[in-house]
């Protein structure tokens, strides 16, 4: 979908913004573009209107090197758009205890909203009746979505319509030929107000996947589940669960073995297998815009997964991609060159903890390699000649380039 942000950064409501810059939207397409920019083959499967915005978005995604051959054009529905101010994206008030079906894992204290480091953004979505909201299993075939080594989905698509929810459910079914399925919860309060169900559906979908990303704040707001260990107990099925702790870092729970049982009642069987738990602190970043970091983190972790890196290195590449997004003024940023990212990801714990990254660090290679309190400076390089990218959400298949 198309995103519009204030042309001049600064505080204030949307009602006071005189002009906007056209930008990007679409979590899955963001991940596809970031993976392509990082040297992987990626295909975006989505649906946009047969309109000028759709023309632009398809061309912008293709400019990153993403395969857009599976994108459908809808002559009767428009490309979705949204408007937002600067600031952090809030996830809303915590859900009441018992939001998840069945008993919650262990005793929980009263949930409290996660602290935010800055003001919340104001967001207005205009996607009801959009081309993307018409997606369904009848329109998006498994053969297309399952053609890569990894299929990446998010909870945003599931919130758009009953057809979209059915599509995500269909694509996460365990059946012959299914690739590794990655799922980013991406809970958005504004979308679930009119969604075909409640946020507990996100947990049910996550349990059907192999790799899941979820923020601590999301789990608390959507399901009333607080803390990384409780989140893992609530989602025992995914082989890998990545719990994001905001600016503190991220924890990966990796199942030591992959049980063969699936479906109803499988949670108890999964719980019998021990997890390897890996925590990697986030980097210190001079933030330009607090948007796009979640998609960038997922892209970095998926890139490491495709390359067969250790879980610790996957987390570090996720943090590096997120740092690139935070240090640039948009959802998408030029990722660090692979050799630079590999060098930084290989730093010892103390050197990693001393890294501080600022605008331009992905292109200011000598400065970026330094550790300590100094902040690398330099011009921010747009991620593409248009500095714009995609579009209404849709599933993304990613394959490593050969």
Coordinates of C-alpha atoms in Angstrom, one line a residue:
X1 CA 0.0 0.0 0.0
X2 CA 1.0 3.6 -0.3
X3 CA 2.1 5.5 2.8
X4 CA 2.0 9.2 3.2
X5 CA 4.1 11.0 5.9
X6 CA 4.6 14.6 6.7
X7 CA 6.9 16.3 4.3
X8 CA 8.5 18.2 7.2
X9 CA 9.2 16.1 10.3
X10 CA 7.9 17.4 13.6
X11 CA 5.3 16.9 16.2
X12 CA 1.6 17.6 15.7
X13 CA -1.6 15.8 14.6
X14 CA -2.4 14.8 11.0
X15 CA -5.0 17.6 10.9
X16 CA -2.1 20.2 11.0
X17 CA 0.1 18.6 8.4
X18 CA 0.1 20.8 5.2
X19 CA 1.8 18.4 2.8
X20 CA 3.0 14.8 2.7
X21 CA 5.7 12.7 1.0
X22 CA 4.6 9.5 -0.7
X23 CA 6.4 6.5 0.8
X24 CA 6.1 2.8 1.3
X25 CA 3.8 0.4 3.1
X26 CA 3.3 -3.3 3.4
X27 CA 5.2 -5.4 5.9
X28 CA 5.7 -8.4 3.6
X29 CA 6.8 -6.4 0.6
X30 CA 9.3 -4.5 2.9
X31 CA 10.9 -7.7 3.9
X32 CA 11.0 -8.9 0.2
X33 CA 12.7 -5.6 -0.8
X34 CA 15.2 -5.8 2.1
X35 CA 16.1 -9.4 1.2
X36 CA 16.6 -8.6 -2.4
X37 CA 18.8 -5.6 -1.5
X38 CA 20.8 -7.9 0.7
X39 CA 21.6 -10.3 -2.2
X40 CA 18.8 -12.9 -2.0
X41 CA 16.2 -13.8 -4.6
X42 CA 12.8 -12.8 -3.4
X43 CA 9.3 -12.9 -4.9
X44 CA 6.3 -10.8 -3.7
X45 CA 2.9 -12.3 -4.0
X46 CA 0.2 -9.6 -3.6
X47 CA -2.7 -7.7 -5.1
X48 CA -2.9 -4.1 -6.0
X49 CA -5.4 -1.9 -7.9
X50 CA -5.3 -1.4 -11.6
X51 CA -4.6 2.3 -10.9
X52 CA -1.7 4.7 -10.9
X53 CA -0.7 3.9 -7.3
X54 CA -0.6 0.2 -8.2
X55 CA 1.6 1.0 -11.3
X56 CA 4.0 2.9 -9.1
X57 CA 4.2 0.3 -6.3
X58 CA 4.8 -2.7 -8.6
X59 CA 7.5 -0.8 -10.4
X60 CA 9.1 0.3 -7.1
X61 CA 9.2 -3.2 -5.7
X62 CA 10.7 -4.5 -9.0
X63 CA 13.4 -1.8 -8.8
X64 CA 14.7 -3.6 -5.7
X65 CA 15.2 -6.8 -7.7
X66 CA 12.1 -8.5 -6.4
X67 CA 10.1 -10.8 -8.7
X68 CA 6.7 -9.3 -9.1
X69 CA 5.4 -11.8 -11.7
X70 CA 2.8 -13.1 -9.2
X71 CA 1.3 -9.7 -8.3
X72 CA -2.3 -9.4 -9.4
X73 CA -4.1 -6.3 -10.6
X74 CA -7.7 -5.7 -9.5
X75 CA -9.7 -3.5 -11.9
X76 CA -12.5 -3.0 -9.5
X77 CA -10.7 -2.2 -6.2
X78 CA -8.2 0.5 -5.4
X79 CA -4.7 0.2 -4.0
X80 CA -4.8 0.9 -0.3
X81 CA -3.2 4.0 1.3
X82 CA -2.5 5.2 4.8
X83 CA -1.4 8.4 6.4
X84 CA 0.8 8.7 9.5
X85 CA 2.7 11.2 11.6
X86 CA 6.2 10.7 12.9
X87 CA 6.6 8.8 16.1
X88 CA 6.5 5.3 17.5
X89 CA 3.8 2.9 16.5
X90 CA 1.8 1.9 19.5
X91 CA 0.1 -1.5 20.0
X92 CA -2.7 -0.3 22.2
X93 CA -3.8 -1.2 25.7
X94 CA -3.0 -4.6 27.1
X95 CA -5.5 -7.3 26.5
X96 CA -7.3 -8.7 29.5
X97 CA -6.1 -11.9 31.0
X98 CA -7.7 -14.9 29.3
X99 CA -7.5 -13.4 25.8
X100 CA -5.9 -16.6 24.5
X101 CA -8.1 -19.6 24.2
X102 CA -7.5 -22.0 27.0
X103 CA -5.5 -21.5 30.2
X104 CA -2.6 -19.0 30.2
X105 CA 0.9 -20.4 31.0
X106 CA 1.5 -19.9 34.7
X107 CA 0.7 -17.0 37.0
X108 CA 0.7 -13.5 35.5
X109 CA 0.7 -10.2 37.3
X110 CA -1.6 -7.5 36.0
X111 CA -0.3 -6.5 32.6
X112 CA 1.1 -3.0 32.2
X113 CA 1.8 -1.1 28.9
X114 CA 5.3 -1.4 27.7
X115 CA 7.2 1.9 28.1
X116 CA 7.9 3.8 24.9
X117 CA 10.9 6.1 24.2
X118 CA 9.0 8.7 22.2
X119 CA 5.6 10.0 21.2
X120 CA 3.1 7.7 19.4
X121 CA 2.3 8.2 15.8
X122 CA -1.2 9.0 14.5
X123 CA -2.2 6.6 11.8
X124 CA -5.2 6.6 9.4
X125 CA -5.8 3.5 7.2
X126 CA -7.8 3.6 4.0
X127 CA -7.7 0.0 3.0
X128 CA -11.2 -1.3 3.5
X129 CA -12.3 -2.6 0.1
X130 CA -8.8 -2.4 -1.3
X131 CA -7.4 -4.8 -3.8
X132 CA -5.4 -6.6 -1.1
X133 CA -8.4 -7.1 1.1
X134 CA -9.9 -9.3 -1.7
X135 CA -7.2 -11.9 -1.5
X136 CA -8.4 -15.4 -0.7
X137 CA -7.3 -19.0 -1.3
X138 CA -9.2 -18.9 -4.6
X139 CA -7.1 -16.1 -5.9
X140 CA -3.6 -16.9 -4.4
X141 CA -2.5 -20.4 -5.2
X142 CA -0.2 -22.4 -2.9
X143 CA 2.1 -23.3 -5.8
X144 CA 3.0 -19.7 -6.2
X145 CA 3.3 -18.8 -2.5
X146 CA 5.2 -22.0 -1.7
X147 CA 7.8 -21.7 -4.5
X148 CA 10.6 -20.4 -2.3
X149 CA 12.7 -21.9 0.5
X150 CA 10.9 -19.6 3.0
X151 CA 7.4 -18.2 2.9
X152 CA 7.1 -15.0 5.1
X153 CA 3.6 -13.9 6.3
X154 CA 2.4 -11.4 8.8
X155 CA -0.7 -10.8 11.0
X156 CA -1.5 -7.7 9.0
X157 CA -2.8 -9.7 6.1
X158 CA -4.9 -11.8 8.4
X159 CA -6.6 -8.7 9.7
X160 CA -7.8 -7.4 6.4
X161 CA -10.8 -9.6 5.6
X162 CA -12.3 -13.0 6.1
X163 CA -10.8 -14.0 2.7
X164 CA -7.3 -12.9 3.8
X165 CA -7.6 -14.7 7.1
X166 CA -8.6 -17.9 5.2
X167 CA -5.6 -17.4 2.8
X168 CA -3.1 -17.2 5.7
X169 CA -4.7 -20.2 7.3
X170 CA -4.4 -22.1 4.0
X171 CA -0.8 -21.2 3.4
X172 CA 0.2 -22.3 6.9
X173 CA -1.3 -25.7 6.6
X174 CA 1.2 -28.5 7.1
X175 CA 1.2 -30.4 3.8
X176 CA 3.7 -31.9 1.4
X177 CA 5.7 -29.2 -0.4
X178 CA 5.4 -26.6 2.3
X179 CA 8.5 -24.5 2.7
X180 CA 9.7 -23.1 6.0
X181 CA 6.9 -20.7 7.1
X182 CA 7.9 -17.5 8.8
X183 CA 5.2 -15.4 10.6
X184 CA 5.6 -11.9 12.1
X185 CA 2.7 -11.2 14.4
X186 CA 2.6 -7.5 13.6
X187 CA -0.4 -6.7 15.8
X188 CA -2.1 -3.5 14.8
X189 CA -4.9 -2.3 17.0
X190 CA -6.5 -0.2 14.4
X191 CA -6.8 -3.1 11.9
X192 CA -8.3 -5.6 14.4
X193 CA -11.1 -3.2 15.4
X194 CA -12.8 -4.2 12.2
X195 CA -11.1 -7.6 11.6
X196 CA -13.0 -10.9 11.1
X197 CA -12.2 -12.1 14.6
X198 CA -10.1 -11.1 17.5
X199 CA -6.3 -11.0 18.1
X200 CA -6.3 -14.5 19.6
X201 CA -6.4 -15.6 16.0
X202 CA -2.8 -14.4 15.6
X203 CA -1.6 -16.8 18.3
X204 CA -3.5 -19.7 16.5
X205 CA -1.8 -18.8 13.2
X206 CA 1.6 -18.5 14.9
X207 CA 1.3 -22.0 16.3
X208 CA 1.0 -23.3 12.7
X209 CA 4.4 -21.8 11.6
X210 CA 8.0 -22.8 11.8
X211 CA 9.6 -19.4 12.7
X212 CA 7.7 -16.7 14.6
X213 CA 8.6 -13.0 15.4
X214 CA 6.6 -11.3 18.1
X215 CA 7.3 -8.2 20.3
X216 CA 6.8 -8.5 24.0
X217 CA 4.5 -5.5 23.8
X218 CA 2.5 -7.1 21.1
X219 CA 2.0 -10.3 23.1
X220 CA 0.9 -8.4 26.1
X221 CA -1.5 -6.1 24.2
X222 CA -3.0 -8.8 22.0
X223 CA -3.1 -11.8 24.3
X224 CA -2.4 -10.6 27.9
X225 CA 0.7 -12.7 28.0
X226 CA 3.6 -11.1 29.7
X227 CA 7.3 -11.9 29.4
X228 CA 9.4 -13.9 27.0
X229 CA 9.2 -17.2 28.9
X230 CA 5.4 -17.0 29.1
X231 CA 5.2 -16.2 25.4
X232 CA 7.2 -19.3 24.6
X233 CA 4.9 -21.4 26.8
X234 CA 1.9 -20.0 24.9
X235 CA 3.5 -20.7 21.5
X236 CA 5.4 -24.0 21.9
X237 CA 4.9 -25.3 18.4
X238 CA 7.3 -23.1 16.3
X239 CA 10.7 -24.5 15.9
X240 CA 12.1 -21.0 16.3
X241 CA 10.5 -18.2 18.3
X242 CA 12.0 -14.7 18.3
X243 CA 10.8 -12.4 21.1
X244 CA 11.7 -8.8 20.5
X245 CA 12.3 -6.6 23.6
X246 CA 12.4 -3.2 21.8
X247 CA 15.6 -1.3 22.4
X248 CA 16.9 -3.9 24.8
X249 CA 17.4 -6.7 22.2
X250 CA 15.8 -10.0 21.2
X251 CA 15.7 -13.5 22.5
X252 CA 15.5 -16.6 20.2
X253 CA 14.0 -19.9 21.5
X254 CA 15.2 -22.7 19.3
X255 CA 13.7 -26.2 19.7
X256 CA 16.4 -28.8 20.1
X257 CA 14.3 -31.3 18.2
X258 CA 11.4 -31.1 15.7
X259 CA 8.5 -33.3 16.9
X260 CA 6.6 -35.1 14.2
X261 CA 3.2 -34.5 15.8
X262 CA 1.1 -31.5 14.8
X263 CA -2.4 -30.2 15.2
X264 CA -4.7 -30.2 18.2
X265 CA -3.0 -31.2 21.5
X266 CA 0.5 -31.0 20.0
X267 CA 1.6 -28.3 22.5
X268 CA 2.3 -30.8 25.3
X269 CA 4.5 -32.9 22.9
X270 CA 6.5 -29.9 21.9
X271 CA 7.0 -28.8 25.5
X272 CA 8.9 -32.1 26.1
X273 CA 11.7 -30.8 23.9
X274 CA 14.2 -28.4 25.4
X275 CA 14.9 -25.0 24.0
X276 CA 18.2 -23.4 23.3
X277 CA 17.8 -19.8 24.4
X278 CA 19.9 -17.1 22.8
X279 CA 19.7 -13.4 23.7
X280 CA 21.5 -10.7 21.7
X281 CA 21.3 -7.0 22.8
X282 CA 20.3 -4.4 20.3
X283 CA 22.7 -1.8 19.1
X284 CA 22.8 1.9 20.1
X285 CA 21.4 3.9 17.2
X286 CA 21.0 7.6 16.6
X287 CA 17.4 7.3 15.5
X288 CA 16.2 9.3 12.5
X289 CA 12.7 7.7 12.2
X290 CA 11.3 4.9 14.5
X291 CA 9.6 3.1 11.7
X292 CA 10.5 0.0 9.6
X293 CA 12.8 -1.6 12.2
X294 CA 10.6 -4.6 12.7
X295 CA 10.4 -5.6 9.1
X296 CA 14.1 -4.9 8.7
X297 CA 14.9 -7.1 11.7
X298 CA 12.9 -9.9 10.2
X299 CA 14.7 -9.5 6.9
X300 CA 18.1 -9.7 8.6
X301 CA 17.2 -12.8 10.6
X302 CA 15.7 -14.5 7.5
X303 CA 18.9 -13.6 5.5
X304 CA 21.0 -15.3 8.2
X305 CA 18.6 -18.3 8.1
X306 CA 18.9 -18.6 4.3
X307 CA 22.7 -18.5 4.7
X308 CA 22.8 -21.1 7.4
X309 CA 24.3 -18.8 10.1
X310 CA 24.2 -19.5 13.8
X311 CA 21.2 -18.3 15.7
X312 CA 23.3 -15.6 17.4
X313 CA 24.5 -14.3 14.0
X314 CA 21.0 -14.3 12.7
X315 CA 19.9 -12.1 15.6
X316 CA 22.9 -9.8 15.1
X317 CA 22.1 -9.5 11.4
X318 CA 18.5 -8.7 12.4
X319 CA 19.8 -5.9 14.7
X320 CA 22.1 -4.5 12.0
X321 CA 19.3 -4.4 9.4
X322 CA 17.0 -2.7 12.0
X323 CA 19.8 -0.2 12.8
X324 CA 19.9 0.7 9.1
X325 CA 16.2 1.3 9.1
X326 CA 16.2 3.4 12.3
X327 CA 19.0 5.6 11.0
X328 CA 17.2 6.5 7.8
X329 CA 13.9 8.5 7.2
X330 CA 11.6 5.7 5.9
X331 CA 10.5 2.1 6.2
X332 CA 13.2 0.9 3.9
X333 CA 16.9 1.7 4.0
X334 CA 20.0 0.5 2.1
X335 CA 21.2 -2.6 4.1
X336 CA 24.9 -2.8 5.0
X337 CA 27.0 -4.5 2.4
X338 CA 27.3 -8.2 3.3
X339 CA 31.0 -8.1 4.1
X340 CA 30.5 -5.2 6.5
X341 CA 27.5 -6.8 8.2
X342 CA 29.4 -10.1 8.6
X343 CA 32.4 -8.2 10.1
X344 CA 30.2 -6.4 12.6
X345 CA 28.2 -9.5 13.4
X346 CA 31.5 -11.3 14.2
X347 CA 32.6 -8.8 16.9
X348 CA 33.1 -10.0 20.4
X349 CA 30.4 -9.2 23.0
X350 CA 32.2 -6.1 24.4
X351 CA 32.9 -4.6 21.0
X352 CA 29.3 -5.3 19.9
X353 CA 28.0 -3.6 23.0
X354 CA 30.1 -0.5 22.3
X355 CA 28.9 -0.1 18.7
X356 CA 27.0 3.1 18.1
X357 CA 25.5 3.7 14.6
X358 CA 24.1 6.9 13.0
X359 CA 22.8 8.2 9.7
X360 CA 24.9 6.9 6.8
X361 CA 26.6 4.1 8.7
X362 CA 25.8 1.6 5.9
X363 CA 27.9 3.5 3.4
X364 CA 30.5 5.1 5.7
X365 CA 32.4 1.9 6.0
X366 CA 35.5 3.0 8.0
X367 CA 33.3 4.8 10.5
X368 CA 30.8 2.0 10.8
X369 CA 33.5 -0.4 11.7
X370 CA 34.6 1.7 14.7
X371 CA 33.3 1.0 18.2
X372 CA 32.9 3.5 21.0
X373 CA 30.9 6.6 21.8
X374 CA 31.6 8.3 18.5
X375 CA 28.7 8.3 16.0
X376 CA 29.4 7.6 12.3
X377 CA 28.1 10.3 10.1
X378 CA 27.6 10.6 6.4
X379 CA 24.8 11.0 3.8
X380 CA 22.0 8.5 3.9
X381 CA 21.8 6.6 0.6
X382 CA 18.2 5.9 -0.7
X383 CA 17.3 2.2 -1.0
X384 CA 16.3 2.7 -4.6
X385 CA 16.4 5.5 -7.2
X386 CA 12.8 6.5 -6.1
X387 CA 13.4 6.0 -2.4
X388 CA 9.9 4.5 -2.5
X389 CA 8.6 1.0 -2.3
X390 CA 5.6 -1.2 -2.0
X391 CA 2.4 -1.8 -1.2
X392 CA -0.6 -3.7 0.0
X393 CA 0.4 -6.6 2.1
X394 CA 0.7 -10.1 0.7
X395 CA 2.8 -13.2 1.4
X396 CA 6.4 -13.1 0.4
X397 CA 8.5 -16.1 -0.7
X398 CA 12.3 -15.7 -0.4
X399 CA 15.1 -17.8 -1.9
X400 CA 18.8 -17.5 -1.6
X401 CA 20.5 -16.4 -4.7
X402 CA 22.5 -19.0 -6.4

